[in-house]
mmCIF file of C-alpha atoms in Angstrom:
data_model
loop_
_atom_site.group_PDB
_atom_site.id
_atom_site.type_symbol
_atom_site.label_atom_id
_atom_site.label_comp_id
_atom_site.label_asym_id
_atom_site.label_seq_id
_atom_site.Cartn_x
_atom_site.Cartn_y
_atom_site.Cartn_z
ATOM 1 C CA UNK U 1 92.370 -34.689 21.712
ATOM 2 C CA UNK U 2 93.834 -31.119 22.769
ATOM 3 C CA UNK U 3 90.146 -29.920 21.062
ATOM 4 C CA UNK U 4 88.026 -31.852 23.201
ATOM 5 C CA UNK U 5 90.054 -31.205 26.473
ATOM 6 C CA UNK U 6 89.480 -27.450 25.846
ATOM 7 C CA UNK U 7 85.399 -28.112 24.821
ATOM 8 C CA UNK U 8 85.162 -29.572 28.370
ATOM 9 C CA UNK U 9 86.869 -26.618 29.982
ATOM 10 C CA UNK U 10 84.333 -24.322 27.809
ATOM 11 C CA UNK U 11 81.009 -26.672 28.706
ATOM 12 C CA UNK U 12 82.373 -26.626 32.903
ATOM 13 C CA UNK U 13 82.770 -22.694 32.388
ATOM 14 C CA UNK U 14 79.633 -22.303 31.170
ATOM 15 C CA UNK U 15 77.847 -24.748 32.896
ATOM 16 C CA UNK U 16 79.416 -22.547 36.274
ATOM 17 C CA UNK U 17 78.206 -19.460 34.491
ATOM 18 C CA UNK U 18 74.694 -20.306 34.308
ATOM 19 C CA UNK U 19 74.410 -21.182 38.433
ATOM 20 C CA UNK U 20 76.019 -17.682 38.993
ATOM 21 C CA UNK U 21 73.590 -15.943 36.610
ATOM 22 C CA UNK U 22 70.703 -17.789 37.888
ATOM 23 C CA UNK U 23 71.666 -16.797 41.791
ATOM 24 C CA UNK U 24 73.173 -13.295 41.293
ATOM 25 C CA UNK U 25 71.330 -12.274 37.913
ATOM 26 C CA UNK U 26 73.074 -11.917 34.627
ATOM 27 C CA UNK U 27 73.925 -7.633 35.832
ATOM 28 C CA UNK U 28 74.677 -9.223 39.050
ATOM 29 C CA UNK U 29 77.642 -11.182 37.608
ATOM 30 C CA UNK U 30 80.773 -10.407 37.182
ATOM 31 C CA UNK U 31 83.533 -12.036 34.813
ATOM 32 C CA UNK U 32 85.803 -11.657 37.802
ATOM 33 C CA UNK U 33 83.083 -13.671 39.815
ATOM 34 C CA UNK U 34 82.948 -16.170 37.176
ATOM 35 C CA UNK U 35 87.045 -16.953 37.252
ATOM 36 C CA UNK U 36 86.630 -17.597 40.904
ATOM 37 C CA UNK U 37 84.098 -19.979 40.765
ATOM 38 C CA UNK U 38 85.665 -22.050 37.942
ATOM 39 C CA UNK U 39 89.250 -21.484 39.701
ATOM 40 C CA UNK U 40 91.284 -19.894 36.843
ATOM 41 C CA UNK U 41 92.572 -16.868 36.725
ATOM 42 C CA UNK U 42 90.954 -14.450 33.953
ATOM 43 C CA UNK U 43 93.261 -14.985 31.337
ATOM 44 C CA UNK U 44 93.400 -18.609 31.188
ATOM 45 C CA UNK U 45 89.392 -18.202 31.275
ATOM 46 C CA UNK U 46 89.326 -15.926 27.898
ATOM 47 C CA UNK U 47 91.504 -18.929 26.404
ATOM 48 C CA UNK U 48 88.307 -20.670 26.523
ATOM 49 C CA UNK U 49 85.031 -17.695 26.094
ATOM 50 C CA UNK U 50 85.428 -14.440 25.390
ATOM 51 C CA UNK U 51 82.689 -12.510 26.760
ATOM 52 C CA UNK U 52 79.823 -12.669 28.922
ATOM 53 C CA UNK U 53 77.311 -11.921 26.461
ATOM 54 C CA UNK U 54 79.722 -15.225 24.427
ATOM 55 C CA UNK U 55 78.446 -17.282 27.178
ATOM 56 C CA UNK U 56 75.062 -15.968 27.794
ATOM 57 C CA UNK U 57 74.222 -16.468 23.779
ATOM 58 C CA UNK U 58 75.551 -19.900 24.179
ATOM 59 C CA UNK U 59 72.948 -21.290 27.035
ATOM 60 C CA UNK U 60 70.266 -19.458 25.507
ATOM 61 C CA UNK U 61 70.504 -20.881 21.860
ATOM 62 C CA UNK U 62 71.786 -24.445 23.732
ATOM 63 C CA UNK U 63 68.064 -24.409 25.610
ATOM 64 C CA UNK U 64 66.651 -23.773 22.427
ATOM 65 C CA UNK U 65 67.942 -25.593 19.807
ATOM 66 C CA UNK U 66 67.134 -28.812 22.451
ATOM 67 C CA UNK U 67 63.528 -27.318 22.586
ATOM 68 C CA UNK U 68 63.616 -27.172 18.574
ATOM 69 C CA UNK U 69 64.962 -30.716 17.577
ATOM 70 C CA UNK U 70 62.457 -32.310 19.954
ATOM 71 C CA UNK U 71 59.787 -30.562 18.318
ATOM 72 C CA UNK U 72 60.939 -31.387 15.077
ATOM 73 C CA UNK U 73 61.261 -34.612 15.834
ATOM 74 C CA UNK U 74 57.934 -35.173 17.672
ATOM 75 C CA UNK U 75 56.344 -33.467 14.248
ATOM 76 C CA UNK U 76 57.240 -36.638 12.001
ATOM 77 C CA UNK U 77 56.122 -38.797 14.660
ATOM 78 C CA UNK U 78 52.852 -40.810 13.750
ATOM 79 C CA UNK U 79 51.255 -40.428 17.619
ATOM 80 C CA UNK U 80 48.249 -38.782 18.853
ATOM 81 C CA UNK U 81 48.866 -35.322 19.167
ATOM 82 C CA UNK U 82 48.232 -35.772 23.241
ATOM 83 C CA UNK U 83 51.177 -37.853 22.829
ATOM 84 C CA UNK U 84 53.205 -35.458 21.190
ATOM 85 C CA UNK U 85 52.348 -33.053 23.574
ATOM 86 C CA UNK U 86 52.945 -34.744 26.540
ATOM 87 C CA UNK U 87 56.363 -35.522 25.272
ATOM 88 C CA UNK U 88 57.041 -31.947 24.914
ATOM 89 C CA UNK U 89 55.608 -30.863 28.229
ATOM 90 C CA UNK U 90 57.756 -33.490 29.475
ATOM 91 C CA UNK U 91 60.777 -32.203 28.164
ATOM 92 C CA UNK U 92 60.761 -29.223 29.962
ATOM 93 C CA UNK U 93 59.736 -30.768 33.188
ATOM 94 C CA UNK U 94 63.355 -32.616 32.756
ATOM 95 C CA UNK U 95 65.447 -29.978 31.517
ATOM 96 C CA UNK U 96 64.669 -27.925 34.507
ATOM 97 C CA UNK U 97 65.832 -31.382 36.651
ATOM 98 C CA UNK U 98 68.735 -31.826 34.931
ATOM 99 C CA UNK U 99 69.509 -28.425 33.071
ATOM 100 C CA UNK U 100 68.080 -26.130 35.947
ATOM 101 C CA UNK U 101 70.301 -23.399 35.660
ATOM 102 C CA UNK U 102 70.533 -23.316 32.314
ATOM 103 C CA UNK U 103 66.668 -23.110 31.504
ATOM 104 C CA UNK U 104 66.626 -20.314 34.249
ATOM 105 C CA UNK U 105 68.703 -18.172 32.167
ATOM 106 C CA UNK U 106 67.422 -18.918 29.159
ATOM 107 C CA UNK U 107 63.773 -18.308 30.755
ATOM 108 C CA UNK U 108 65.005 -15.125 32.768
ATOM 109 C CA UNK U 109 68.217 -13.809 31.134
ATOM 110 C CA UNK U 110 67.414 -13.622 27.741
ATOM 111 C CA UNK U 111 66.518 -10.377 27.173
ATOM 112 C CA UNK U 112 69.958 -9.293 27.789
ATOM 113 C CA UNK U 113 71.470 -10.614 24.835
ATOM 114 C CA UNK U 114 72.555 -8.486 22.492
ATOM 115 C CA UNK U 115 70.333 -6.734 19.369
ATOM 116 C CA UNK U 116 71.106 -9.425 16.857
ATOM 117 C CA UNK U 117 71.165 -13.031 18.337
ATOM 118 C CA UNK U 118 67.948 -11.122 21.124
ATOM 119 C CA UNK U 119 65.611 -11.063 17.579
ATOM 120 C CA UNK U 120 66.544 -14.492 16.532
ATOM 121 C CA UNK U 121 65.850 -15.947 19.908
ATOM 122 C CA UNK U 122 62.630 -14.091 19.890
ATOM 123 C CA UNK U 123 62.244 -15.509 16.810
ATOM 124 C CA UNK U 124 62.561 -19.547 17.784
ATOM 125 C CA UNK U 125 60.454 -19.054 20.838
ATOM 126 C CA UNK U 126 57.319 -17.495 18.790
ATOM 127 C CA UNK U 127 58.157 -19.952 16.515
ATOM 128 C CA UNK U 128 57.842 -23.184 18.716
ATOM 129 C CA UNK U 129 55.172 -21.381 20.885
ATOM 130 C CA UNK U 130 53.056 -21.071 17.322
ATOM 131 C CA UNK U 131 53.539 -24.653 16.340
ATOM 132 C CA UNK U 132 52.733 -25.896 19.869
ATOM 133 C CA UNK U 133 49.433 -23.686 20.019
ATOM 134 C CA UNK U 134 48.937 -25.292 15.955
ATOM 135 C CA UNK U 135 49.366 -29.262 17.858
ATOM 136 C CA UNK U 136 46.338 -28.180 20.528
ATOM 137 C CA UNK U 137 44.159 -26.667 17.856
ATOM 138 C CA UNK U 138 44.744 -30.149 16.136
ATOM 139 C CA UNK U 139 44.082 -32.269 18.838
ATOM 140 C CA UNK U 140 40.532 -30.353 19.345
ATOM 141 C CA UNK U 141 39.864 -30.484 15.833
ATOM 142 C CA UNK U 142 40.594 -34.321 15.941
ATOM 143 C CA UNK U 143 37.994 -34.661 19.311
ATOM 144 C CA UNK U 144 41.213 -35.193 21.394
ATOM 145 C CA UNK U 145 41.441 -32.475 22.806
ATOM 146 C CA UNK U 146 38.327 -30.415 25.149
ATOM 147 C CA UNK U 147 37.566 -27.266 23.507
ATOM 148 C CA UNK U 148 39.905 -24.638 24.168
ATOM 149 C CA UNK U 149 41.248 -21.673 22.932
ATOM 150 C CA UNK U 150 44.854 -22.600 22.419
ATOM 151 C CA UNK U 151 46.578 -19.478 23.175
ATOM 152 C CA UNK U 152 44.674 -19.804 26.350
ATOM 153 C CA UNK U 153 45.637 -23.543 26.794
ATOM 154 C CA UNK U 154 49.235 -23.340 25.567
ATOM 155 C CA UNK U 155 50.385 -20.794 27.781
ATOM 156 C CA UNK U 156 48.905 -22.604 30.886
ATOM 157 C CA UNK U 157 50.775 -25.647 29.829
ATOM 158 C CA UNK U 158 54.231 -23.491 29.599
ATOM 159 C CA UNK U 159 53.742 -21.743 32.939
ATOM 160 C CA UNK U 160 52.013 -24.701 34.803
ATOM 161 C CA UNK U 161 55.961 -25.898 34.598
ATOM 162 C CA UNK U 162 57.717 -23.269 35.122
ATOM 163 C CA UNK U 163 58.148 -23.170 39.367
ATOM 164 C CA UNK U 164 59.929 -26.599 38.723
ATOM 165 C CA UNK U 165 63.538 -24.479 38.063
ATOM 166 C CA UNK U 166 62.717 -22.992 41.018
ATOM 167 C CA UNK U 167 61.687 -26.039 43.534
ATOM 168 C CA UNK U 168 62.703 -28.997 42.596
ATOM 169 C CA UNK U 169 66.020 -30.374 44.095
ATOM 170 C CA UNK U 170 67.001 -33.937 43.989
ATOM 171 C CA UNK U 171 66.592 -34.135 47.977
ATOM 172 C CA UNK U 172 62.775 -32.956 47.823
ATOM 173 C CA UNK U 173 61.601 -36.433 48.266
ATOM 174 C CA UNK U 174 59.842 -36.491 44.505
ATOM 175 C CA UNK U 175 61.407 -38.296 42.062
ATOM 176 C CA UNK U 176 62.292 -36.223 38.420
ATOM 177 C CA UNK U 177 60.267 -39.098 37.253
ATOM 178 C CA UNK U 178 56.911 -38.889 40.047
ATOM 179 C CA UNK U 179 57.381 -34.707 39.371
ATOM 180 C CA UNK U 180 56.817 -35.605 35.752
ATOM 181 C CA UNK U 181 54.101 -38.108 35.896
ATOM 182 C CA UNK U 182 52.174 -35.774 38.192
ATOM 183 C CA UNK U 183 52.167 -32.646 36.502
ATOM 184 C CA UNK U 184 51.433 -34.461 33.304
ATOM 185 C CA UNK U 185 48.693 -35.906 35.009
ATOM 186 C CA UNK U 186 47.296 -33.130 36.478
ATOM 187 C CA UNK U 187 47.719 -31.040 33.241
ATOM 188 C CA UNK U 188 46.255 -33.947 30.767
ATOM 189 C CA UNK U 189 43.862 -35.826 32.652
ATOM 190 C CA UNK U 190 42.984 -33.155 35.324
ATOM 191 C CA UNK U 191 43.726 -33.027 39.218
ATOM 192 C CA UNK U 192 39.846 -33.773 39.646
ATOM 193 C CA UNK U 193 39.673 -37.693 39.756
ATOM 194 C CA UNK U 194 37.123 -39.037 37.478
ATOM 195 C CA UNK U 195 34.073 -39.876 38.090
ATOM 196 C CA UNK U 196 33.242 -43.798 38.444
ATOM 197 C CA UNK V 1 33.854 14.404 53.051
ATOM 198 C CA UNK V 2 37.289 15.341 52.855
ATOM 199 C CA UNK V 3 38.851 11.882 54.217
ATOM 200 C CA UNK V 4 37.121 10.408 51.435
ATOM 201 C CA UNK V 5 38.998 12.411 48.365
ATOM 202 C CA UNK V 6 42.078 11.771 50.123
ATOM 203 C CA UNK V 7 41.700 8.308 50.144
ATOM 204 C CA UNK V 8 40.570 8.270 46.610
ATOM 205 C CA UNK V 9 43.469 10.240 45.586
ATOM 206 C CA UNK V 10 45.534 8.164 47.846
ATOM 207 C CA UNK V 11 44.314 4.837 45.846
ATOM 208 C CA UNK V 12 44.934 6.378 42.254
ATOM 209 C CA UNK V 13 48.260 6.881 43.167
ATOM 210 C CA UNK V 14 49.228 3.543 44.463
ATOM 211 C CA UNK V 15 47.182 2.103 40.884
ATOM 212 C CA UNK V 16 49.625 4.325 39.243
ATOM 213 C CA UNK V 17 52.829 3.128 41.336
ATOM 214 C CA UNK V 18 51.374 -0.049 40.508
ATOM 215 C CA UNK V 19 51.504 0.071 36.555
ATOM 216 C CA UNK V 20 54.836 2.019 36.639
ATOM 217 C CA UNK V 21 56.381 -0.668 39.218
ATOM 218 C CA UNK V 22 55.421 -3.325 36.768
ATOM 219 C CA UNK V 23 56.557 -1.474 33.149
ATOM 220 C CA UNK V 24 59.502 -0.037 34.899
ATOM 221 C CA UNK V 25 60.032 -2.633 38.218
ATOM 222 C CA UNK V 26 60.468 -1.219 41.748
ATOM 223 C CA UNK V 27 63.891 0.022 41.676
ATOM 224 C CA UNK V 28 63.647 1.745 38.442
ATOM 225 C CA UNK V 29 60.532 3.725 38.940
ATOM 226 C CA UNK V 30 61.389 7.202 40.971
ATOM 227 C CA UNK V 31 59.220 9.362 42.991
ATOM 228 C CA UNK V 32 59.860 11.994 40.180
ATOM 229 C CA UNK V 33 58.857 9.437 37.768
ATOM 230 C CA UNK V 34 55.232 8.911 39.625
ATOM 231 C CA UNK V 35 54.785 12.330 40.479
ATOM 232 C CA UNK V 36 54.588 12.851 36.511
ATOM 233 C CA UNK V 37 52.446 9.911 35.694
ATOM 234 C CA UNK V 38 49.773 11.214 38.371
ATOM 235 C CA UNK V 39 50.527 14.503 37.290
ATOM 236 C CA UNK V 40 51.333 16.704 40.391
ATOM 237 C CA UNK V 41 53.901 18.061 42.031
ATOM 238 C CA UNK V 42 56.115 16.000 44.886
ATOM 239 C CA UNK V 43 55.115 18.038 47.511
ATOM 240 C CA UNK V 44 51.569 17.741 46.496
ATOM 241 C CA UNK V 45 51.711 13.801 46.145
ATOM 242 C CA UNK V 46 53.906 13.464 49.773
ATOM 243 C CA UNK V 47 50.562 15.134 51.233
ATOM 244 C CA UNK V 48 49.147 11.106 50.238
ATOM 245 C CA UNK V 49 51.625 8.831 50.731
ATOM 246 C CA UNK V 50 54.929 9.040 52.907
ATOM 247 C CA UNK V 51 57.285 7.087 50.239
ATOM 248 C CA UNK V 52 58.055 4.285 47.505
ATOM 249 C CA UNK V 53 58.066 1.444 50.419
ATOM 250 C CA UNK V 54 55.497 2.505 51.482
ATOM 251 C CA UNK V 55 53.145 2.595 48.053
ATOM 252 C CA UNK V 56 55.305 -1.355 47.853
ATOM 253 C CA UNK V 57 54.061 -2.626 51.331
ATOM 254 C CA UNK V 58 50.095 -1.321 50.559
ATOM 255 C CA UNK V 59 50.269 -2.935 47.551
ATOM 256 C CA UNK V 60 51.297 -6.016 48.818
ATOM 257 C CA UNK V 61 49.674 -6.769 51.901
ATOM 258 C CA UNK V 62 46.765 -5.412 50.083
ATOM 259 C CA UNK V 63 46.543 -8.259 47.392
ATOM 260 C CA UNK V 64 47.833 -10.895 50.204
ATOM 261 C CA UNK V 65 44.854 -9.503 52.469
ATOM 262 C CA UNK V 66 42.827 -10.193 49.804
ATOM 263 C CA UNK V 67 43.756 -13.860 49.004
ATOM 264 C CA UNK V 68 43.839 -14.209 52.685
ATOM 265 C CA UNK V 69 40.058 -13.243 53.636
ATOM 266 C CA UNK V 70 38.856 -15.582 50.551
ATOM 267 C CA UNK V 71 40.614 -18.452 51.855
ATOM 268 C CA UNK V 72 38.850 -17.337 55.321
ATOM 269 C CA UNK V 73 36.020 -17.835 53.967
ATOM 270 C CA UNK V 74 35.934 -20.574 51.635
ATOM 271 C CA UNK V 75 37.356 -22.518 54.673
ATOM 272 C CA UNK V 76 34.145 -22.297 56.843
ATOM 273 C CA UNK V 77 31.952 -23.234 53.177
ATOM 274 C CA UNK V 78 30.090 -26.286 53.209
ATOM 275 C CA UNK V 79 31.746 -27.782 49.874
ATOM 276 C CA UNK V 80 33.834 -30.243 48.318
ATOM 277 C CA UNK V 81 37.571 -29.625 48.131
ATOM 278 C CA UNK V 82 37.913 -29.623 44.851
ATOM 279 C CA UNK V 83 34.821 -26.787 44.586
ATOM 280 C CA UNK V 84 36.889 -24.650 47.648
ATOM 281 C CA UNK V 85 39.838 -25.062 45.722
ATOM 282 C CA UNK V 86 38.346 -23.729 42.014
ATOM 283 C CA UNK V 87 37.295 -20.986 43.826
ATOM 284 C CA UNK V 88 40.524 -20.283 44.995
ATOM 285 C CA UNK V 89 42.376 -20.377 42.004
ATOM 286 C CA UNK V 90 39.722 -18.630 40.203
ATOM 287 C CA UNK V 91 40.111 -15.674 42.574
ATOM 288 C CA UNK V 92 44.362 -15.722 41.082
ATOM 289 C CA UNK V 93 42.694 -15.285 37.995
ATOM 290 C CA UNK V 94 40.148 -13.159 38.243
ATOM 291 C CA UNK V 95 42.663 -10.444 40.306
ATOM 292 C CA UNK V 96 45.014 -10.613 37.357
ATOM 293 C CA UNK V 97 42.322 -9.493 35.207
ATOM 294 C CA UNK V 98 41.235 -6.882 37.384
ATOM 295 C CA UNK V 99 44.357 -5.515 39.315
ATOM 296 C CA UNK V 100 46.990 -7.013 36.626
ATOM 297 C CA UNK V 101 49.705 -4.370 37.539
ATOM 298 C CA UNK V 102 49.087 -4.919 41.778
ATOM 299 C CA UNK V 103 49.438 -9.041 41.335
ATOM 300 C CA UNK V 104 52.328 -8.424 39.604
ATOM 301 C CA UNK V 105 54.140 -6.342 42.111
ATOM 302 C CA UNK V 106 52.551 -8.713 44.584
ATOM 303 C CA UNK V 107 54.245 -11.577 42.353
ATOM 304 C CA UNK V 108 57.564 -9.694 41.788
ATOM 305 C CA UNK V 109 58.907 -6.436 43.430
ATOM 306 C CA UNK V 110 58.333 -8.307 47.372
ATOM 307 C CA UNK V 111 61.356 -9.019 47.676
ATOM 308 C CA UNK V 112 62.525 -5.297 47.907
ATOM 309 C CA UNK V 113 59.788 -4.846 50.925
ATOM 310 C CA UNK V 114 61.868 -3.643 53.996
ATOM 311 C CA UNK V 115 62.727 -6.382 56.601
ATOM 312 C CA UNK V 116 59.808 -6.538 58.880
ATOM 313 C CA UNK V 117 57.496 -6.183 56.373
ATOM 314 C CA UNK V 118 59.291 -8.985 54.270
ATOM 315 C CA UNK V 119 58.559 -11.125 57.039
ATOM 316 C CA UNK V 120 55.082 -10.813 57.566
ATOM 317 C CA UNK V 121 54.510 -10.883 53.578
ATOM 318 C CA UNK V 122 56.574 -14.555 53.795
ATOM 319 C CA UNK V 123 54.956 -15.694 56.921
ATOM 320 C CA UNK V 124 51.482 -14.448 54.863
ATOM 321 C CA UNK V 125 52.002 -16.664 51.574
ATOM 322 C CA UNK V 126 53.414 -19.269 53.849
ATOM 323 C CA UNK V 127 50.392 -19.963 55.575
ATOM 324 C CA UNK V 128 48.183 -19.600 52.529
ATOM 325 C CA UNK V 129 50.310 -21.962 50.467
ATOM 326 C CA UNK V 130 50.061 -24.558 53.712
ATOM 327 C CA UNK V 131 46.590 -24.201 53.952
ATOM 328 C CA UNK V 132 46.027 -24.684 50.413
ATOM 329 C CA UNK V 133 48.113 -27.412 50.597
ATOM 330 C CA UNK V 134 46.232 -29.542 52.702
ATOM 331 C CA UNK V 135 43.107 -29.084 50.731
ATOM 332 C CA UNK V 136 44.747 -30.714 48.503
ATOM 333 C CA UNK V 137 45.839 -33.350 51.177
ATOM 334 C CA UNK V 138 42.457 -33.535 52.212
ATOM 335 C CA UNK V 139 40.861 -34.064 48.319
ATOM 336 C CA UNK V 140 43.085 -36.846 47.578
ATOM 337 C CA UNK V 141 41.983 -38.309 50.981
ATOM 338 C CA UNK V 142 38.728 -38.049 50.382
ATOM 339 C CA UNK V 143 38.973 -39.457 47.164
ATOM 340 C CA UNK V 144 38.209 -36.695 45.304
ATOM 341 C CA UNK V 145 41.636 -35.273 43.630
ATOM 342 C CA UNK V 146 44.060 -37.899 41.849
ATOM 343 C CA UNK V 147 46.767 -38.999 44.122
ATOM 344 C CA UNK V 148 49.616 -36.649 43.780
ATOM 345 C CA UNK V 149 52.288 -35.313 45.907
ATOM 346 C CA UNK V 150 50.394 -32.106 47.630
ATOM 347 C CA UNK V 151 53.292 -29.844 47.185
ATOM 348 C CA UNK V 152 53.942 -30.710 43.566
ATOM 349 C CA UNK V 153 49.735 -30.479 42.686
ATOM 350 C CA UNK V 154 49.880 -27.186 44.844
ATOM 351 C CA UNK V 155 52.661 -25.130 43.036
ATOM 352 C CA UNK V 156 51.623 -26.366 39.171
ATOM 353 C CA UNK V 157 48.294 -25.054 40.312
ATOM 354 C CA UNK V 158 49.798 -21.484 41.161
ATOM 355 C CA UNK V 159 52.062 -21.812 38.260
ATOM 356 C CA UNK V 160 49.656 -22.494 35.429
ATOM 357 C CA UNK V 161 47.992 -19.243 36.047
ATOM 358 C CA UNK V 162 51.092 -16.750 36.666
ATOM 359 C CA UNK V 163 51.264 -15.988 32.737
ATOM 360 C CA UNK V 164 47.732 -14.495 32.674
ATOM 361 C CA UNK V 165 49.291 -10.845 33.958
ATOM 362 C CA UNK V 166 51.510 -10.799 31.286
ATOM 363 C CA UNK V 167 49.495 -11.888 28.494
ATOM 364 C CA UNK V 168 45.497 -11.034 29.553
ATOM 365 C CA UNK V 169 44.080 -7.747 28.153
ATOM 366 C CA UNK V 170 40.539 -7.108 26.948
ATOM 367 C CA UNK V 171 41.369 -6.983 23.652
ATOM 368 C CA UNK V 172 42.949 -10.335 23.402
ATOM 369 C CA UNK V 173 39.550 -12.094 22.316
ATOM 370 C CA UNK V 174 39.465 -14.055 25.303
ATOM 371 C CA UNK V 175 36.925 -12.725 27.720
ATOM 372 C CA UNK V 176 37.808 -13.149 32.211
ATOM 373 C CA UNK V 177 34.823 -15.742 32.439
ATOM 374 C CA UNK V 178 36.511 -17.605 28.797
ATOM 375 C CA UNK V 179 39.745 -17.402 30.544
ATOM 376 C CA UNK V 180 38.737 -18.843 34.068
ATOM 377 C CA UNK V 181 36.910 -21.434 32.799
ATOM 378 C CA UNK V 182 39.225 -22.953 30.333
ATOM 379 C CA UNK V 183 42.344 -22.528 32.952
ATOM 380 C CA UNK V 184 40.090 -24.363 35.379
ATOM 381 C CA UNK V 185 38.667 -26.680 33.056
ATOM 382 C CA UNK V 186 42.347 -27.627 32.312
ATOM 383 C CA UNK V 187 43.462 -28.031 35.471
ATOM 384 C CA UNK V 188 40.455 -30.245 37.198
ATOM 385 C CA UNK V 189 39.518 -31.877 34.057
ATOM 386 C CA UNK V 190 42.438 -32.163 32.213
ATOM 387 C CA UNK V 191 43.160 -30.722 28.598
ATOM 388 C CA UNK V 192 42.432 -34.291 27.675
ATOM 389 C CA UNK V 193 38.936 -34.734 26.844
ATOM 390 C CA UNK V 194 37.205 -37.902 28.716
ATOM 391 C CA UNK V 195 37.342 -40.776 26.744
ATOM 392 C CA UNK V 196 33.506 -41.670 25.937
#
């Protein structure tokens, strides 16, 4: 019970941390800052992390990991790959509306971790960027796809989604659900409407 | 005669500014540090251009002038949205591969432009992002674009191309025409291929 009292204090800190790095920069932050936006005072803070680079390692590999089970997931699933990929596009679309800061720093921020955990995050992201780009070469093998290059196509699917972090705010008047449909929409099916 | 070498030596120096602003960013590029990269002294270089905000406001009001004149003139076109609008976005592209390091400053270093000129560059993209906008308006009106929200259609559209100045070089195998069309194809068509 004391254990998950103090995980929750940890999650809010960090969860407070990744607003302030996403408004003020990670440089921009200090761990003074940080104490008075959660309200303690430093040392009852380092009871819970004890570093900035602690916390910033922490969001990153969090953003990730989510990224990675999905994926593996989605990889045993027997759906066409358009299905898969949608899935995956869609993921991102919602954890930028309900992870926002957190994907900002782990889209921004993460180059300032430190030598070690920097590679292996390097690492993951080549590694789910290559096994996306493998999906699209798939689906145009299997005729579901047009004929792309899938560097080319992959990284216009990544950024396509990437002002969402940046826009979307639950008092835009657009649903997380109508943001998702639409970009999917536009990015699968095309913004042209068919032809009848 | 002699107006013209200035302004030629004028231009390769903002190019440079340009590159080093985008390796480097805006605030960690010195004058010291362009003077070497064009390779002449200060005083020599202060003969073509007064200072770093300045180089930062002709670069971007030079690549905003730019996107603003097209949109001049695709407005007055006799086409369909959707054709007005593919040129549009193909110009994002096709500046990326030809000005890479200017978009980029364009894209990222604005926000250190001094006040007044901050302004105008807002009040600039502002107006170009409205106008765009209500192409898009005016598409799904016509019953030529899907119907999606305008501003969510309008900033995936600018989004799915922002990754081509980090990633496009000639050598990546991927030629500008390869790259336009497949970004647009993706966009207006859909990755999807039509079902037959």
């Amino acid at each position: 019970m004391a254990k998950k009292k103090k995980d929750i204090r940890r999650e809010f800190i960090i969860e407070e941390a990744a607003k302030l790095f996403k408004e003020k920069g990670f440089g921009g932050t200090s761990m003074r800052d940080l104490a008075e936006q959660v309200g303690m005072d430093a040392a009852t803070m380092y009871h819970y992390i004890s570093s900035k680079d602690e916390i910033l390692k922490t969001i990153c590999f969090d953003i990730a990991h989510t990224y990675i089970t999905q994926l593996t997931e989605i990889e045993q699933a027997q759906q066409p790959i358009t299905q898969k990929l949608k899935a995956l596009i869609g993921l991102h679309i919602r954890l930028m509306t309900t992870k926002g800061p957190a994907v900002s720093v782990a889209n921004n921020d993460w180059k300032f971790l430190s030598p070690e955990p920097l590679q292996e995050f390097k690492n993951l992201r080549s590694r789910y960027e290559k096994k996306l780009a493998s999906f699209i070469e798939q689906g145009v093998q299997a005729g579901e796809l047009q004929e792309v290059n899938a560097s080319v196509a992959l990284f216009t699917l990544l950024s396509a989604v990437r002002w969402v972090e940046l826009w979307w705010k639950p008092n835009r008047g657009v649903s997380p659900e109508e943001l998702e449909n639409t970009i999917l929409t536009i990015l699968f099916n095309g913004l042209e409407k068919e032809k009848p």
